[in-house]
Amino acid sequence: MGMIILREVTVRYEDGTVALDNVNLTVEKSEFAFVVGPTGAGKSSLFKVLIREIVPSHGTVFVAGYDLTRMKPSQAPYLRRLVGTVFQDILLLPERTVWENVAFALRATGVASSEDKREVPRALAMVDLLDKAKAFPWQLSGGEKQKVALARALVINPLILLADEPTGNLDSQSSREVMELLLRVNRQGTTVLMATHDPFLVGSYRKRVIELNSGKIVRDYMPGVS
Amino acid sequence: MGWISLFAFFLEEAWVNLRRHLVASLATVSTVALTVGLWTSFTSASKGLETLLAWEGKKLTELRVGLKLWVKEEQAKQVVEKVQKLPFVEQVRFVHKNEALKQMERAYGNAVPFQELIGHNPLPHSLEVVCRSPEWVTQCQKVLKTFPEVDWIGHHPEAVERFLAIVNGVKVTGAALSLVLALVAFALIHNDIQITVYGRRNEIRIMQLVGATAWTVRGPLIMEGVLYGIFGSLLAVAILGSLMRILSERVPTGFAQGLLHACQLDSMTVMTVLGLGLLLAGTSALIASIRLVRVV
């Protein structure tokens, strides 16, 4: 059974806009896939469906074994502990150190503070930022900030990582570093779905590409495989 | 699940918020203090007035009942028994006419030998009746007037009524003012929580994304309200305590001094003030957090 399964999923907003139109998709455990498409193609709506911020107007969604269309809103937080998220707007807390930003996720999910000493360094080590633990976000580069956001998503040990344009605001060197980290996370068994506008990035890695346009999957392919 | 960690997290986040919008927080704490302090002042004042009534105000619940001249000592004692059975009477004392004369001589000085001047004791036997509370005095008078042995009843009903009117006035004014201030405090706390929700929109968004439950997101906001309640109540206690001390040093002895003494802040009052502040601020914050932080 796939880690993410969408069957005939349609998302129609109140103003009548169709964000996703009869989408069928399966992403396997430990798979890495790019989600590409122009602005308004439905990439962000797809991610919101996967963390149950949006409930589809039609169809069924399974994520990590949970049927999201039947899930009560009060259960959504428990799903989100299995699905880490990283966005283009990095959302770090400016008055807190790197360590505190990462530990914030543990606190918010009710993990005892005694776990910090074990979990925070582990997450920071995964993104190569252990030496910046005491730094504040304003002391970091764009790429480093994104790595902190990644560490915050990873510290709760998610099964799936959703990265929505994580390299959107980064230079090419930082983009490559973040990309390498995502691949490293994927190699450790986490399913990764990464939305991007960057065709060069997609072309540089031989990974599955799901192409969306006007809410429909127009192509779903593996580069180099005919 | 680390409940202690979660509580510490709420407390830490609430404290950060409180400091982040310090001026608004101070205004809220002051309003809570004013509300709780005023409520306590008025409640203490009315309670103090009632206590004073119990101390000195025996006079207000006391009736001097003069019996007719033909009533003998034995008959008077039977009247005492009848009066004693009335439900609103706390105590009855028979005053022999000789004792009444001595009381009069003491009051006017031994210089005037009443008995010698007149040749005999002209006073009747009388009773001292103490009612259970000032509210019963008028009713007691009405009943006693129906007794054939009763000649006159010495009392000033207008004093009782005036006193009761003052106590009720204090209670009603206090309740009305406290209610208005409670509404103001409620609105201010709601506004503060709204500012916090706006100021913390990134934290709230992150919490929701990493899987914090709705109550975990609301926790720091509710805790912020609880802190307003605690600080507001403590401020109220500190101000009231200082005010009492200053007043008791400056107010001359007499009724006002007695009233101040009766209004002293005891541990029970302090606990009530704390409870009230917590209830007011905690409830406001709870309602605001439920309204403002929706489950996404």
Coordinates of C-alpha atoms in Angstrom, one line a residue:
Chain A
M1 CA 0.0 0.0 0.0
G2 CA 1.3 3.5 -0.9
M3 CA 2.3 6.1 1.7
I4 CA 0.1 8.6 -0.2
I5 CA -2.9 7.6 -2.2
L6 CA -5.3 10.0 -3.8
R7 CA -8.4 8.6 -5.7
E8 CA -10.5 10.9 -7.9
V9 CA -9.7 13.9 -5.7
T10 CA -11.4 17.2 -6.6
V11 CA -10.9 20.3 -4.6
R12 CA -13.4 23.1 -5.4
Y13 CA -13.1 26.4 -3.4
E14 CA -16.2 28.4 -2.3
D15 CA -15.7 30.9 -5.1
G16 CA -16.0 28.0 -7.6
T17 CA -12.2 27.7 -8.5
V18 CA -11.2 24.1 -9.1
A19 CA -7.8 23.6 -7.5
L20 CA -7.5 19.9 -8.0
D21 CA -9.5 18.1 -10.7
N22 CA -10.1 14.4 -10.4
V23 CA -6.5 13.7 -9.3
N24 CA -5.3 10.1 -9.0
L25 CA -1.9 9.6 -7.4
T26 CA 0.1 7.0 -5.5
V27 CA 3.4 7.7 -3.8
E28 CA 5.2 4.8 -2.3
K29 CA 7.0 4.6 1.0
S30 CA 10.6 6.0 0.8
E31 CA 9.9 7.5 -2.6
F32 CA 11.1 10.9 -3.7
A33 CA 9.0 12.9 -6.2
F34 CA 9.0 16.4 -7.6
V35 CA 5.7 18.1 -8.1
V36 CA 6.0 20.7 -10.8
G37 CA 3.7 23.1 -12.6
P38 CA 3.0 26.8 -13.1
T39 CA 1.6 29.1 -10.4
G40 CA -2.0 28.1 -9.8
A41 CA -1.5 24.5 -11.1
G42 CA -2.6 23.1 -7.7
K43 CA 0.7 22.2 -6.1
S44 CA 0.0 24.0 -2.8
S45 CA -3.6 22.8 -2.7
L46 CA -2.3 19.2 -3.1
F47 CA 0.0 19.7 -0.1
K48 CA -2.8 21.3 1.9
V49 CA -5.0 18.2 1.2
L50 CA -2.1 16.0 2.4
I51 CA -2.0 17.7 5.8
R52 CA -5.7 18.0 5.9
E53 CA -5.9 21.8 5.8
I54 CA -8.3 21.3 3.0
V55 CA -10.9 18.5 2.8
P56 CA -11.5 17.5 -0.8
S57 CA -15.0 18.2 -2.3
H58 CA -14.8 14.7 -3.9
G59 CA -12.6 11.6 -3.7
T60 CA -10.6 9.8 -1.1
V61 CA -7.2 10.6 0.4
F62 CA -5.0 8.2 2.4
V63 CA -1.8 9.4 4.0
A64 CA 0.3 7.0 6.1
G65 CA -2.7 4.7 6.4
Y66 CA -5.1 7.5 7.6
D67 CA -8.3 8.1 5.6
L68 CA -8.2 11.9 5.6
T69 CA -11.7 12.3 4.1
R70 CA -13.2 10.6 7.2
M71 CA -10.8 12.0 9.7
K72 CA -12.2 14.4 12.4
P73 CA -10.6 17.8 12.5
S74 CA -9.4 17.1 16.0
Q75 CA -7.3 14.2 14.7
A76 CA -5.5 16.3 12.1
P77 CA -2.7 17.3 14.5
Y78 CA -1.8 13.7 15.0
L79 CA -1.6 13.2 11.2
R80 CA 0.7 16.3 11.0
R81 CA 3.1 14.7 13.4
L82 CA 3.7 12.1 10.6
V83 CA 3.9 14.7 7.8
G84 CA 6.7 17.3 8.1
T85 CA 6.4 20.5 6.1
V86 CA 8.9 23.0 4.8
F87 CA 7.8 26.1 2.9
Q88 CA 9.3 28.8 0.8
D89 CA 8.5 31.4 3.4
I90 CA 10.7 29.9 6.1
L91 CA 8.8 31.0 9.2
L92 CA 11.6 30.9 11.7
L93 CA 11.0 32.7 15.1
P94 CA 13.4 35.6 15.0
E95 CA 13.9 36.1 18.7
R96 CA 14.8 32.5 19.3
T97 CA 18.1 30.7 18.6
V98 CA 18.4 27.8 16.1
W99 CA 18.2 25.3 19.0
E100 CA 15.1 27.0 20.4
N101 CA 13.4 27.1 16.9
V102 CA 13.9 23.4 16.5
A103 CA 13.0 22.6 20.1
F104 CA 9.8 24.6 19.6
A105 CA 8.3 21.8 17.5
L106 CA 9.0 19.3 20.3
R107 CA 7.4 21.5 22.9
A108 CA 4.3 22.2 20.7
T109 CA 3.8 18.4 20.3
G110 CA 4.0 17.8 24.0
V111 CA 7.4 16.1 24.0
A112 CA 9.2 16.4 27.4
S113 CA 11.9 19.0 27.5
S114 CA 14.3 16.3 28.7
E115 CA 14.2 14.9 25.1
D116 CA 15.7 18.1 23.7
K117 CA 19.3 17.2 24.4
R118 CA 18.9 14.0 22.3
E119 CA 16.5 15.1 19.6
V120 CA 17.6 18.7 18.7
P121 CA 21.3 17.8 18.1
R122 CA 20.2 14.8 16.0
A123 CA 18.0 17.0 13.8
L124 CA 20.7 19.7 13.6
A125 CA 23.3 17.2 12.7
M126 CA 21.1 15.9 9.8
V127 CA 21.2 19.4 8.3
D128 CA 24.8 20.1 9.2
L129 CA 24.0 23.0 11.5
L130 CA 25.1 21.7 14.8
D131 CA 27.7 24.4 15.1
K132 CA 25.0 27.1 14.6
A133 CA 22.8 25.9 17.5
K134 CA 23.2 29.1 19.5
A135 CA 22.9 31.5 16.5
F136 CA 19.8 33.6 15.9
P137 CA 18.0 33.5 12.5
W138 CA 19.3 37.0 11.5
Q139 CA 22.8 35.6 11.8
L140 CA 22.2 32.9 9.2
S141 CA 22.2 32.9 5.4
G142 CA 19.0 32.0 3.4
G143 CA 20.2 28.5 2.9
E144 CA 21.0 28.0 6.5
K145 CA 17.6 29.3 7.6
Q146 CA 15.9 26.8 5.3
K147 CA 18.0 24.1 6.8
V148 CA 16.8 25.1 10.2
A149 CA 13.2 24.9 9.0
L150 CA 14.1 21.4 7.6
A151 CA 15.5 20.4 11.0
R152 CA 12.4 21.6 12.7
A153 CA 10.3 19.5 10.4
L154 CA 12.6 16.5 10.9
V155 CA 12.9 16.7 14.7
I156 CA 9.5 15.1 15.1
N157 CA 10.5 12.1 13.0
P158 CA 8.0 12.4 10.2
L159 CA 7.2 9.5 7.8
I160 CA 6.6 12.0 5.0
L161 CA 8.2 15.3 4.2
L162 CA 6.4 17.9 2.1
A163 CA 8.7 20.6 0.8
D164 CA 6.8 23.5 -1.0
E165 CA 9.3 25.5 -3.1
P166 CA 12.0 25.1 -0.4
T167 CA 14.7 26.5 -2.7
G168 CA 12.5 29.3 -4.2
N169 CA 14.4 32.1 -2.5
L170 CA 17.8 30.6 -2.5
D171 CA 20.9 31.0 -4.7
S172 CA 22.0 28.0 -6.7
Q173 CA 24.7 26.8 -4.2
S174 CA 22.2 26.9 -1.3
S175 CA 19.5 25.3 -3.4
R176 CA 21.9 22.4 -4.2
E177 CA 22.7 22.0 -0.5
V178 CA 19.1 22.0 0.5
M179 CA 18.4 19.5 -2.3
E180 CA 21.2 17.2 -1.1
L181 CA 19.7 17.3 2.4
L182 CA 16.3 16.3 1.1
L183 CA 17.8 13.4 -0.7
R184 CA 19.7 12.4 2.4
V185 CA 16.5 12.4 4.4
N186 CA 14.9 10.4 1.7
R187 CA 17.7 7.8 1.7
Q188 CA 17.0 7.4 5.4
G189 CA 13.5 6.2 4.6
T190 CA 11.4 9.3 4.6
T191 CA 9.0 9.8 1.7
V192 CA 9.7 13.2 0.2
L193 CA 7.4 15.3 -2.0
M194 CA 9.0 18.5 -3.3
A195 CA 7.1 21.2 -5.2
T196 CA 9.4 23.4 -7.4
H197 CA 9.4 25.8 -10.3
D198 CA 13.0 25.1 -11.0
P199 CA 13.4 23.0 -14.2
F200 CA 17.2 22.9 -13.8
L201 CA 16.9 21.3 -10.3
V202 CA 14.4 18.8 -11.6
G203 CA 16.6 17.9 -14.5
S204 CA 19.6 17.5 -12.3
Y205 CA 18.2 14.5 -10.4
R206 CA 16.8 11.4 -11.8
K207 CA 13.6 11.3 -9.7
R208 CA 9.9 10.9 -10.4
V209 CA 8.2 14.1 -11.7
I210 CA 4.5 14.7 -11.2
E211 CA 3.4 17.6 -13.4
L212 CA 0.3 19.5 -12.6
N213 CA -1.6 22.0 -14.7
S214 CA -5.0 23.6 -13.9
G215 CA -5.5 21.1 -11.1
K216 CA -4.9 18.0 -13.2
I217 CA -1.9 15.7 -13.4
V218 CA -0.8 16.2 -17.0
R219 CA 2.4 14.1 -16.7
D220 CA 3.8 11.6 -14.2
Y221 CA 7.2 10.3 -15.3
M222 CA 10.7 9.3 -14.4
P223 CA 13.3 11.3 -16.4
G224 CA 15.3 9.2 -18.7
V225 CA 12.8 6.4 -18.7
S226 CA 10.6 6.2 -21.8
Chain B
M1 CA 3.4 13.0 27.1
G2 CA 5.3 15.5 29.3
W3 CA 2.5 17.3 31.1
I4 CA 5.0 19.3 33.1
S5 CA 6.9 20.2 30.0
L6 CA 3.6 21.3 28.3
F7 CA 2.6 23.4 31.3
A8 CA 6.1 24.9 31.4
F9 CA 5.8 25.6 27.7
F10 CA 2.5 27.4 28.2
L11 CA 3.9 29.4 31.0
E12 CA 7.0 30.3 29.1
E13 CA 5.1 31.3 25.9
A14 CA 2.6 33.3 27.9
W15 CA 5.3 35.2 29.7
V16 CA 7.0 36.0 26.4
N17 CA 3.7 37.3 25.1
L18 CA 3.0 39.4 28.2
R19 CA 6.3 41.1 27.9
R20 CA 6.0 41.5 24.1
H21 CA 3.1 43.9 24.4
L22 CA 3.9 45.3 27.8
V23 CA 1.8 48.4 27.8
A24 CA -1.4 46.6 26.8
S25 CA -0.6 44.0 29.4
L26 CA -0.1 46.6 32.1
A27 CA -3.4 48.2 31.2
T28 CA -5.2 44.8 31.4
V29 CA -3.5 43.9 34.7
S30 CA -4.6 47.3 36.1
T31 CA -8.2 46.9 35.0
V32 CA -8.3 43.4 36.5
A33 CA -6.8 44.9 39.7
L34 CA -9.4 47.7 39.7
T35 CA -12.3 45.4 39.1
V36 CA -11.3 42.9 41.7
G37 CA -10.2 45.6 44.1
L38 CA -13.4 47.6 43.9
W39 CA -15.5 44.5 44.3
T40 CA -13.5 43.5 47.3
S41 CA -13.7 47.1 48.8
F42 CA -17.5 47.2 48.4
T43 CA -18.0 43.7 49.7
S44 CA -15.6 44.3 52.6
A45 CA -17.3 47.6 53.4
S46 CA -20.8 46.1 53.5
K47 CA -19.5 43.2 55.5
G48 CA -17.7 45.6 57.8
L49 CA -20.8 47.6 58.3
E50 CA -22.7 44.5 59.2
T51 CA -20.0 43.4 61.6
L52 CA -20.1 46.8 63.2
L53 CA -23.7 46.4 63.6
A54 CA -23.0 43.1 65.4
W55 CA -20.6 44.9 67.7
E56 CA -22.0 48.3 68.5
G57 CA -25.2 48.1 66.6
K58 CA -26.8 46.0 69.3
K59 CA -28.5 49.3 70.0
L60 CA -30.1 49.1 66.5
T61 CA -31.5 45.7 67.3
E62 CA -32.4 46.5 70.8
L63 CA -35.8 47.6 72.0
R64 CA -36.6 49.0 75.4
V65 CA -40.1 48.0 76.3
G66 CA -41.9 49.8 79.1
L67 CA -44.6 47.9 80.8
K68 CA -47.8 49.5 82.2
L69 CA -47.6 50.7 85.8
W70 CA -50.1 48.1 87.0
V71 CA -47.9 45.2 85.8
K72 CA -46.5 43.4 88.8
E73 CA -43.1 41.7 88.8
E74 CA -44.7 38.2 88.4
Q75 CA -46.8 39.4 85.4
A76 CA -43.8 41.0 83.9
K77 CA -41.8 37.7 84.1
Q78 CA -44.7 36.0 82.3
V79 CA -44.4 38.6 79.5
V80 CA -40.7 37.9 79.3
E81 CA -41.5 34.2 78.7
K82 CA -44.0 35.1 75.9
V83 CA -41.5 37.5 74.2
Q84 CA -38.8 34.9 74.4
K85 CA -40.8 32.6 72.3
L86 CA -41.1 35.0 69.4
P87 CA -39.0 33.7 66.5
F88 CA -37.2 37.0 65.7
V89 CA -36.2 37.7 69.3
E90 CA -32.7 36.7 70.3
Q91 CA -32.7 37.7 74.0
V92 CA -35.0 39.3 76.6
R93 CA -34.0 40.7 79.9
F94 CA -36.3 41.8 82.6
V95 CA -35.4 45.2 84.1
H96 CA -36.9 45.7 87.6
K97 CA -38.1 49.3 88.2
N98 CA -35.5 49.7 90.9
E99 CA -32.7 48.8 88.5
A100 CA -34.2 51.3 86.0
L101 CA -34.1 54.0 88.6
K102 CA -30.5 53.3 89.4
Q103 CA -29.7 53.4 85.7
M104 CA -31.4 56.8 85.5
E105 CA -29.5 58.1 88.5
R106 CA -26.3 56.9 87.0
A107 CA -27.2 58.6 83.7
Y108 CA -28.1 61.9 85.3
G109 CA -25.7 61.8 88.2
N110 CA -26.3 61.0 91.8
A111 CA -26.8 64.8 92.4
V112 CA -30.5 64.3 91.8
P113 CA -32.1 62.0 94.3
F114 CA -35.1 61.1 92.3
Q115 CA -36.7 58.8 94.8
E116 CA -36.3 61.3 97.6
L117 CA -37.8 64.1 95.6
I118 CA -40.9 62.2 94.6
G119 CA -41.1 59.9 97.6
H120 CA -41.5 56.7 95.6
N121 CA -40.2 55.0 92.5
P122 CA -42.4 56.2 89.7
L123 CA -40.8 54.0 87.0
P124 CA -42.5 50.9 85.6
H125 CA -40.9 47.5 85.1
S126 CA -39.4 47.2 81.7
L127 CA -37.8 44.7 79.3
E128 CA -34.7 44.9 77.1
V129 CA -35.4 43.0 73.9
V130 CA -32.7 42.2 71.4
C131 CA -33.9 41.2 67.9
R132 CA -32.0 38.7 65.7
S133 CA -31.2 41.3 63.1
P134 CA -32.1 44.9 62.3
E135 CA -34.5 43.7 59.6
W136 CA -36.7 42.2 62.3
V137 CA -37.0 45.2 64.6
T138 CA -40.1 46.7 62.9
Q139 CA -41.9 43.4 63.0
C140 CA -41.0 42.9 66.6
Q141 CA -42.3 46.3 67.5
K142 CA -45.6 45.6 65.8
V143 CA -46.1 42.3 67.7
L144 CA -45.0 43.8 71.1
K145 CA -47.6 46.6 70.7
T146 CA -50.3 44.0 70.7
F147 CA -49.4 42.9 74.2
P148 CA -51.8 44.5 76.8
E149 CA -49.0 44.8 79.4
V150 CA -46.9 46.9 77.0
D151 CA -47.1 50.6 77.5
W152 CA -44.4 52.0 75.2
I153 CA -41.5 50.9 73.1
G154 CA -38.4 52.9 73.0
H155 CA -36.6 52.7 69.7
H156 CA -35.6 54.8 66.7
P157 CA -36.7 52.8 63.7
E158 CA -35.5 55.4 61.2
A159 CA -31.9 54.8 62.4
V160 CA -32.2 51.1 61.6
E161 CA -33.8 51.8 58.2
R162 CA -31.1 54.4 57.4
F163 CA -28.4 52.0 58.4
L164 CA -29.9 49.2 56.3
A165 CA -30.3 51.6 53.3
I166 CA -26.6 52.4 53.6
V167 CA -25.5 48.7 53.7
N168 CA -27.8 47.9 50.7
G169 CA -26.6 51.0 48.8
V170 CA -23.0 49.9 49.3
K171 CA -23.8 46.4 48.1
V172 CA -25.8 47.6 45.0
T173 CA -23.2 50.2 44.0
G174 CA -20.4 47.8 44.5
A175 CA -22.1 45.1 42.4
A176 CA -23.0 47.5 39.6
L177 CA -19.5 49.1 39.4
S178 CA -17.9 45.7 39.6
L179 CA -20.1 44.4 36.8
V180 CA -19.2 47.3 34.5
L181 CA -15.5 47.0 35.3
A182 CA -15.7 43.2 34.8
L183 CA -17.0 43.9 31.3
V184 CA -14.3 46.4 30.6
A185 CA -11.6 43.9 31.9
F186 CA -13.2 41.2 29.8
A187 CA -13.0 43.3 26.6
L188 CA -9.4 44.4 27.4
I189 CA -8.3 40.8 27.9
H190 CA -10.1 39.7 24.7
N191 CA -8.3 42.6 22.9
D192 CA -4.9 41.5 24.4
I193 CA -5.4 37.9 23.3
Q194 CA -6.3 39.2 19.8
I195 CA -3.1 41.2 19.7
T196 CA -1.2 38.1 20.9
V197 CA -2.8 35.9 18.2
Y198 CA -1.8 38.5 15.6
G199 CA 1.7 38.9 17.1
R200 CA 2.1 35.1 17.4
R201 CA 0.7 34.2 14.0
N202 CA 4.0 32.6 13.0
E203 CA 4.3 30.6 16.2
I204 CA 0.6 29.5 15.8
R205 CA 1.2 28.6 12.2
I206 CA 4.3 26.5 13.1
M207 CA 2.5 24.9 15.9
Q208 CA -0.4 23.9 13.7
L209 CA 2.0 22.6 11.0
V210 CA 4.1 20.4 13.4
G211 CA 1.0 18.9 14.9
A212 CA 0.1 20.8 18.0
T213 CA -3.5 20.2 19.1
A214 CA -6.0 23.1 19.2
W215 CA -5.7 23.1 23.0
T216 CA -1.9 23.2 22.9
V217 CA -2.2 26.2 20.6
R218 CA -4.7 27.8 22.9
G219 CA -2.8 26.9 26.1
P220 CA -0.3 29.8 26.1
L221 CA -3.2 32.3 25.4
I222 CA -5.2 30.9 28.3
M223 CA -2.1 31.0 30.5
E224 CA -1.7 34.6 29.5
G225 CA -5.2 35.3 30.9
V226 CA -4.4 33.4 34.0
L227 CA -1.2 35.5 34.5
Y228 CA -3.3 38.7 34.1
G229 CA -5.6 37.3 36.8
I230 CA -2.8 36.5 39.2
F231 CA -0.9 39.8 38.7
G232 CA -4.2 41.8 38.8
S233 CA -5.3 40.2 42.0
L234 CA -2.0 40.5 43.7
L235 CA -1.9 44.2 42.7
A236 CA -5.4 44.6 44.1
V237 CA -4.4 43.0 47.4
A238 CA -1.3 45.1 47.6
I239 CA -3.1 48.3 47.0
L240 CA -6.0 47.5 49.4
G241 CA -3.6 46.3 52.1
S242 CA -1.5 49.5 51.8
L243 CA -4.7 51.7 51.7
M244 CA -6.0 50.0 54.9
R245 CA -2.7 50.5 56.7
I246 CA -2.5 54.2 55.7
L247 CA -6.1 54.9 56.6
S248 CA -6.0 53.1 59.9
E249 CA -3.1 55.3 60.9
R250 CA -4.8 58.5 59.9
V251 CA -8.5 58.0 60.6
P252 CA -9.4 59.1 64.1
T253 CA -11.0 56.7 66.5
G254 CA -14.7 56.2 66.4
F255 CA -17.1 54.8 63.8
A256 CA -14.7 55.1 60.8
Q257 CA -11.9 53.4 62.8
G258 CA -14.2 50.6 63.8
L259 CA -15.4 50.2 60.2
L260 CA -11.8 50.0 59.0
H261 CA -11.0 47.4 61.7
A262 CA -14.0 45.4 60.6
C263 CA -12.9 45.5 56.9
Q264 CA -9.4 44.1 57.5
L265 CA -8.1 41.9 54.7
D266 CA -7.9 38.4 56.2
S267 CA -6.6 35.3 54.4
M268 CA -10.1 34.3 53.3
T269 CA -10.5 37.7 51.6
V270 CA -7.1 37.4 49.9
M271 CA -8.0 34.0 48.6
T272 CA -11.3 35.3 47.3
V273 CA -9.6 38.2 45.5
L274 CA -7.2 35.7 43.9
G275 CA -10.0 33.4 42.9
L276 CA -12.1 36.2 41.4
G277 CA -9.2 37.6 39.4
L278 CA -8.3 34.1 38.1
L279 CA -11.9 33.4 37.2
L280 CA -12.4 36.7 35.5
A281 CA -9.2 36.7 33.5
G282 CA -9.1 33.0 32.8
T283 CA -12.6 32.9 31.5
S284 CA -12.1 35.9 29.2
A285 CA -8.9 34.4 27.8
L286 CA -10.5 31.0 27.4
I287 CA -13.5 32.4 25.4
A288 CA -11.1 34.7 23.3
S289 CA -8.8 31.8 22.5
I290 CA -11.7 29.5 21.4
R291 CA -13.1 32.3 19.2
L292 CA -9.7 33.3 17.7
V293 CA -7.9 30.0 17.3
R294 CA -9.9 27.7 15.1
V295 CA -9.0 24.1 14.5
V296 CA -7.5 24.1 11.0

